[in-house]
Amino acid sequence: MKSAIGIIQPAMEKFYGLLNDDQKARLAAMSPREKQGGKGATSSDGSCGITSLSDAVAWPTDEINKRLQPSDAQKVKLTALQDATFKAADSLKATCRPSTALTPPARLAAASERLDALLGAVKSVHAALDDFYGTLSDEQKAQFEAIGPDRSGSQQASNEDAEDQPAQRRSRGRRHHRHGIHGVESVLRHIITIVR
């Protein structure tokens, strides 16, 4: 998406520069902001509709502590993950402030800034999640993986035979990193819904 903006932006600026004032006004009137009576996609106070940022992006720390029983070193990594998540949410929230960008080229530049903030959020949360996840034992990883489905109510009941468990653990071990990435994607989807 960022590369698409990079391709479109120079052409948009050139096209917009060729328009006279009347054409520019008509083009601006076609924007969703003008159709909504001058209101953008964000709330007028720039909060993106977030009533409590800390509630919206908080990791289930109590549940993680209860299930994983992390060591002191792991608790430090978990705290770093929480901090990275809050910082990412704050940076995304900052890009959600009401835009004064009225022209199509300015709106495109604002979209590019929001994408940069989103990419930065992805990188910081992903790095912190990888650091925390890397300190977990296989058993802790399995418990960590189960927290998401348990919280969403979609975890499947499992009554596996004892002899199938070693094979399943090996299988889980191969999937953990992939699920860790999906965990980041899930967190970011959550953060994105917050800043809309």
Coordinates of C-alpha atoms in Angstrom, one line a residue:
M1 CA 0.0 0.0 0.0
K2 CA 2.9 2.3 0.8
S3 CA 4.4 1.7 -2.6
A4 CA 1.0 2.3 -4.2
I5 CA 0.9 5.7 -2.6
G6 CA 4.5 6.4 -3.7
I7 CA 3.4 5.6 -7.3
I8 CA 0.1 7.6 -7.2
Q9 CA 1.3 10.7 -5.2
P10 CA 3.6 12.3 -7.9
A11 CA 0.9 11.9 -10.6
M12 CA -1.8 13.2 -8.2
E13 CA 0.3 16.3 -7.4
K14 CA 1.0 16.9 -11.1
F15 CA -2.7 16.5 -12.0
Y16 CA -3.8 18.7 -9.1
G17 CA -1.3 21.4 -10.1
L18 CA -2.9 21.6 -13.6
L19 CA -6.4 22.3 -12.3
N20 CA -7.8 25.7 -11.9
D21 CA -9.4 26.9 -8.6
D22 CA -12.9 26.0 -9.7
Q23 CA -11.8 22.4 -10.7
K24 CA -9.9 22.0 -7.4
A25 CA -13.0 23.1 -5.4
R26 CA -15.2 20.6 -7.3
L27 CA -12.6 17.8 -6.7
A28 CA -12.4 18.6 -3.0
A29 CA -16.2 18.6 -2.8
M30 CA -16.2 14.9 -4.0
S31 CA -14.2 13.9 -0.9
P32 CA -15.9 11.7 1.7
R33 CA -15.1 14.4 4.3
E34 CA -17.2 17.0 2.4
K35 CA -20.0 14.5 1.8
Q36 CA -20.2 14.0 5.5
G37 CA -20.6 17.7 6.1
G38 CA -16.9 18.4 6.8
K39 CA -16.5 15.6 9.3
G40 CA -13.6 13.2 8.7
A41 CA -13.4 9.5 9.6
T42 CA -12.1 10.5 13.0
S43 CA -13.9 12.1 15.9
S44 CA -13.5 15.8 16.2
D45 CA -11.3 15.5 19.3
G46 CA -8.8 13.2 17.6
S47 CA -9.5 10.3 19.9
C48 CA -10.6 7.9 17.1
G49 CA -13.5 7.0 19.4
I50 CA -11.2 5.5 22.0
T51 CA -12.6 5.9 25.4
S52 CA -9.8 4.1 27.2
L53 CA -6.6 3.3 25.4
S54 CA -5.2 1.2 28.2
D55 CA -8.3 -1.0 28.2
A56 CA -8.3 -1.3 24.5
V57 CA -4.8 -2.6 24.0
A58 CA -3.9 -4.2 27.3
W59 CA -2.5 -7.6 27.3
P60 CA -4.3 -10.1 29.6
T61 CA -1.4 -9.9 32.1
D62 CA -3.2 -11.6 34.9
E63 CA -4.2 -14.5 32.7
I64 CA -0.7 -14.8 31.3
N65 CA 0.9 -14.8 34.8
K66 CA -1.6 -17.4 36.0
R67 CA -1.2 -19.7 33.0
L68 CA 2.5 -19.3 32.2
Q69 CA 3.9 -18.6 35.6
P70 CA 6.7 -16.6 34.0
S71 CA 10.1 -16.2 35.5
D72 CA 11.4 -12.8 36.5
A73 CA 13.3 -12.5 33.2
Q74 CA 10.1 -13.4 31.3
K75 CA 8.1 -10.9 33.3
V76 CA 10.6 -8.2 32.1
K77 CA 10.0 -9.2 28.5
L78 CA 6.2 -9.3 29.1
T79 CA 6.4 -5.7 30.5
A80 CA 8.5 -4.7 27.5
L81 CA 5.8 -6.2 25.2
Q82 CA 3.1 -4.3 27.0
D83 CA 5.1 -1.1 26.8
A84 CA 5.7 -1.6 23.0
T85 CA 2.0 -2.2 22.5
F86 CA 1.0 1.0 24.4
K87 CA 3.6 3.0 22.5
A88 CA 2.4 1.6 19.2
A89 CA -1.2 2.5 20.0
D90 CA -0.2 6.0 21.1
S91 CA 1.7 6.5 17.8
L92 CA -1.3 5.3 15.8
K93 CA -3.6 7.4 17.9
A94 CA -1.5 10.4 17.1
T95 CA -1.9 9.9 13.4
C96 CA -5.7 9.6 13.9
R97 CA -6.0 13.3 14.9
P98 CA -8.4 15.2 12.7
S99 CA -6.6 16.0 9.5
T100 CA -6.4 19.5 8.2
A101 CA -5.5 18.0 4.8
L102 CA -8.2 19.3 2.5
T103 CA -6.7 18.7 -0.9
P104 CA -6.3 15.2 -2.5
P105 CA -2.5 15.4 -2.5
A106 CA -2.5 16.4 1.2
R107 CA -4.9 13.6 2.1
L108 CA -2.7 11.2 0.2
A109 CA 0.4 12.5 2.2
A110 CA -1.6 12.1 5.5
A111 CA -2.5 8.5 4.5
S112 CA 1.2 7.9 3.8
E113 CA 2.0 9.2 7.3
R114 CA -0.6 6.8 8.9
L115 CA 0.9 3.9 7.0
D116 CA 4.4 4.8 8.3
A117 CA 3.0 4.9 11.8
L118 CA 1.3 1.5 11.3
L119 CA 4.5 0.0 9.9
G120 CA 6.5 1.3 12.9
A121 CA 3.8 -0.1 15.2
V122 CA 4.0 -3.5 13.5
K123 CA 7.8 -3.6 13.8
S124 CA 8.0 -2.5 17.5
V125 CA 5.2 -4.9 18.7
H126 CA 6.5 -7.8 16.5
A127 CA 10.1 -7.4 17.9
A128 CA 8.8 -7.2 21.5
L129 CA 6.5 -10.2 21.0
D130 CA 9.3 -12.3 19.5
D131 CA 11.6 -11.4 22.4
F132 CA 9.0 -12.5 24.9
Y133 CA 7.9 -15.6 23.0
G134 CA 11.5 -16.7 22.5
T135 CA 12.0 -16.9 26.3
L136 CA 9.0 -19.3 26.7
S137 CA 9.3 -23.1 27.1
D138 CA 7.2 -25.3 24.8
E139 CA 4.7 -25.8 27.6
Q140 CA 4.5 -22.0 28.2
K141 CA 4.1 -21.5 24.4
A142 CA 1.2 -23.9 24.3
Q143 CA -0.5 -22.0 27.2
F144 CA 0.2 -18.7 25.6
E145 CA -1.3 -19.9 22.3
A146 CA -4.4 -21.0 24.2
I147 CA -5.1 -17.6 25.7
G148 CA -6.3 -16.0 22.5
P149 CA -8.9 -18.7 21.6
D150 CA -10.0 -18.9 25.3
R151 CA -10.6 -15.2 25.4
S152 CA -12.6 -15.2 22.1
G153 CA -14.5 -18.3 23.2
S154 CA -13.5 -20.2 20.1
Q155 CA -11.1 -22.8 21.6
Q156 CA -11.9 -26.3 20.7
A157 CA -12.3 -28.8 23.5
S158 CA -9.4 -31.3 23.4
N159 CA -9.6 -34.7 24.9
E160 CA -6.5 -36.3 23.3
D161 CA -5.0 -39.6 24.2
A162 CA -1.8 -39.5 26.2
E163 CA 0.1 -41.3 23.4
D164 CA -0.9 -38.6 20.9
Q165 CA 0.4 -35.7 23.0
P166 CA 4.2 -36.0 22.1
A167 CA 3.4 -35.9 18.4
Q168 CA 1.0 -32.9 19.0
R169 CA 3.7 -31.1 21.0
R170 CA 6.2 -31.5 18.1
S171 CA 3.5 -30.2 15.8
R172 CA 2.8 -27.3 18.1
G173 CA 6.4 -26.5 18.3
R174 CA 6.6 -26.0 14.5
R175 CA 3.5 -23.8 14.5
H176 CA 4.4 -21.6 17.4
H177 CA 6.4 -19.0 15.5
R178 CA 3.8 -18.8 12.8
H179 CA 1.1 -18.4 15.4
G180 CA 3.3 -15.7 17.1
I181 CA 3.2 -13.7 13.9
H182 CA -0.5 -14.2 13.7
G183 CA -0.7 -13.0 17.3
V184 CA 1.0 -9.8 16.1
E185 CA -1.4 -9.5 13.2
S186 CA -4.3 -10.0 15.6
V187 CA -2.9 -7.3 17.9
L188 CA -2.4 -4.9 15.0
R189 CA -5.9 -5.6 13.7
H190 CA -7.1 -4.7 17.1
I191 CA -5.1 -1.5 17.2
I192 CA -6.2 -0.6 13.7
T193 CA -9.9 -0.9 14.7
I194 CA -9.1 1.4 17.7
V195 CA -7.7 4.2 15.5
R196 CA -10.4 4.1 12.9

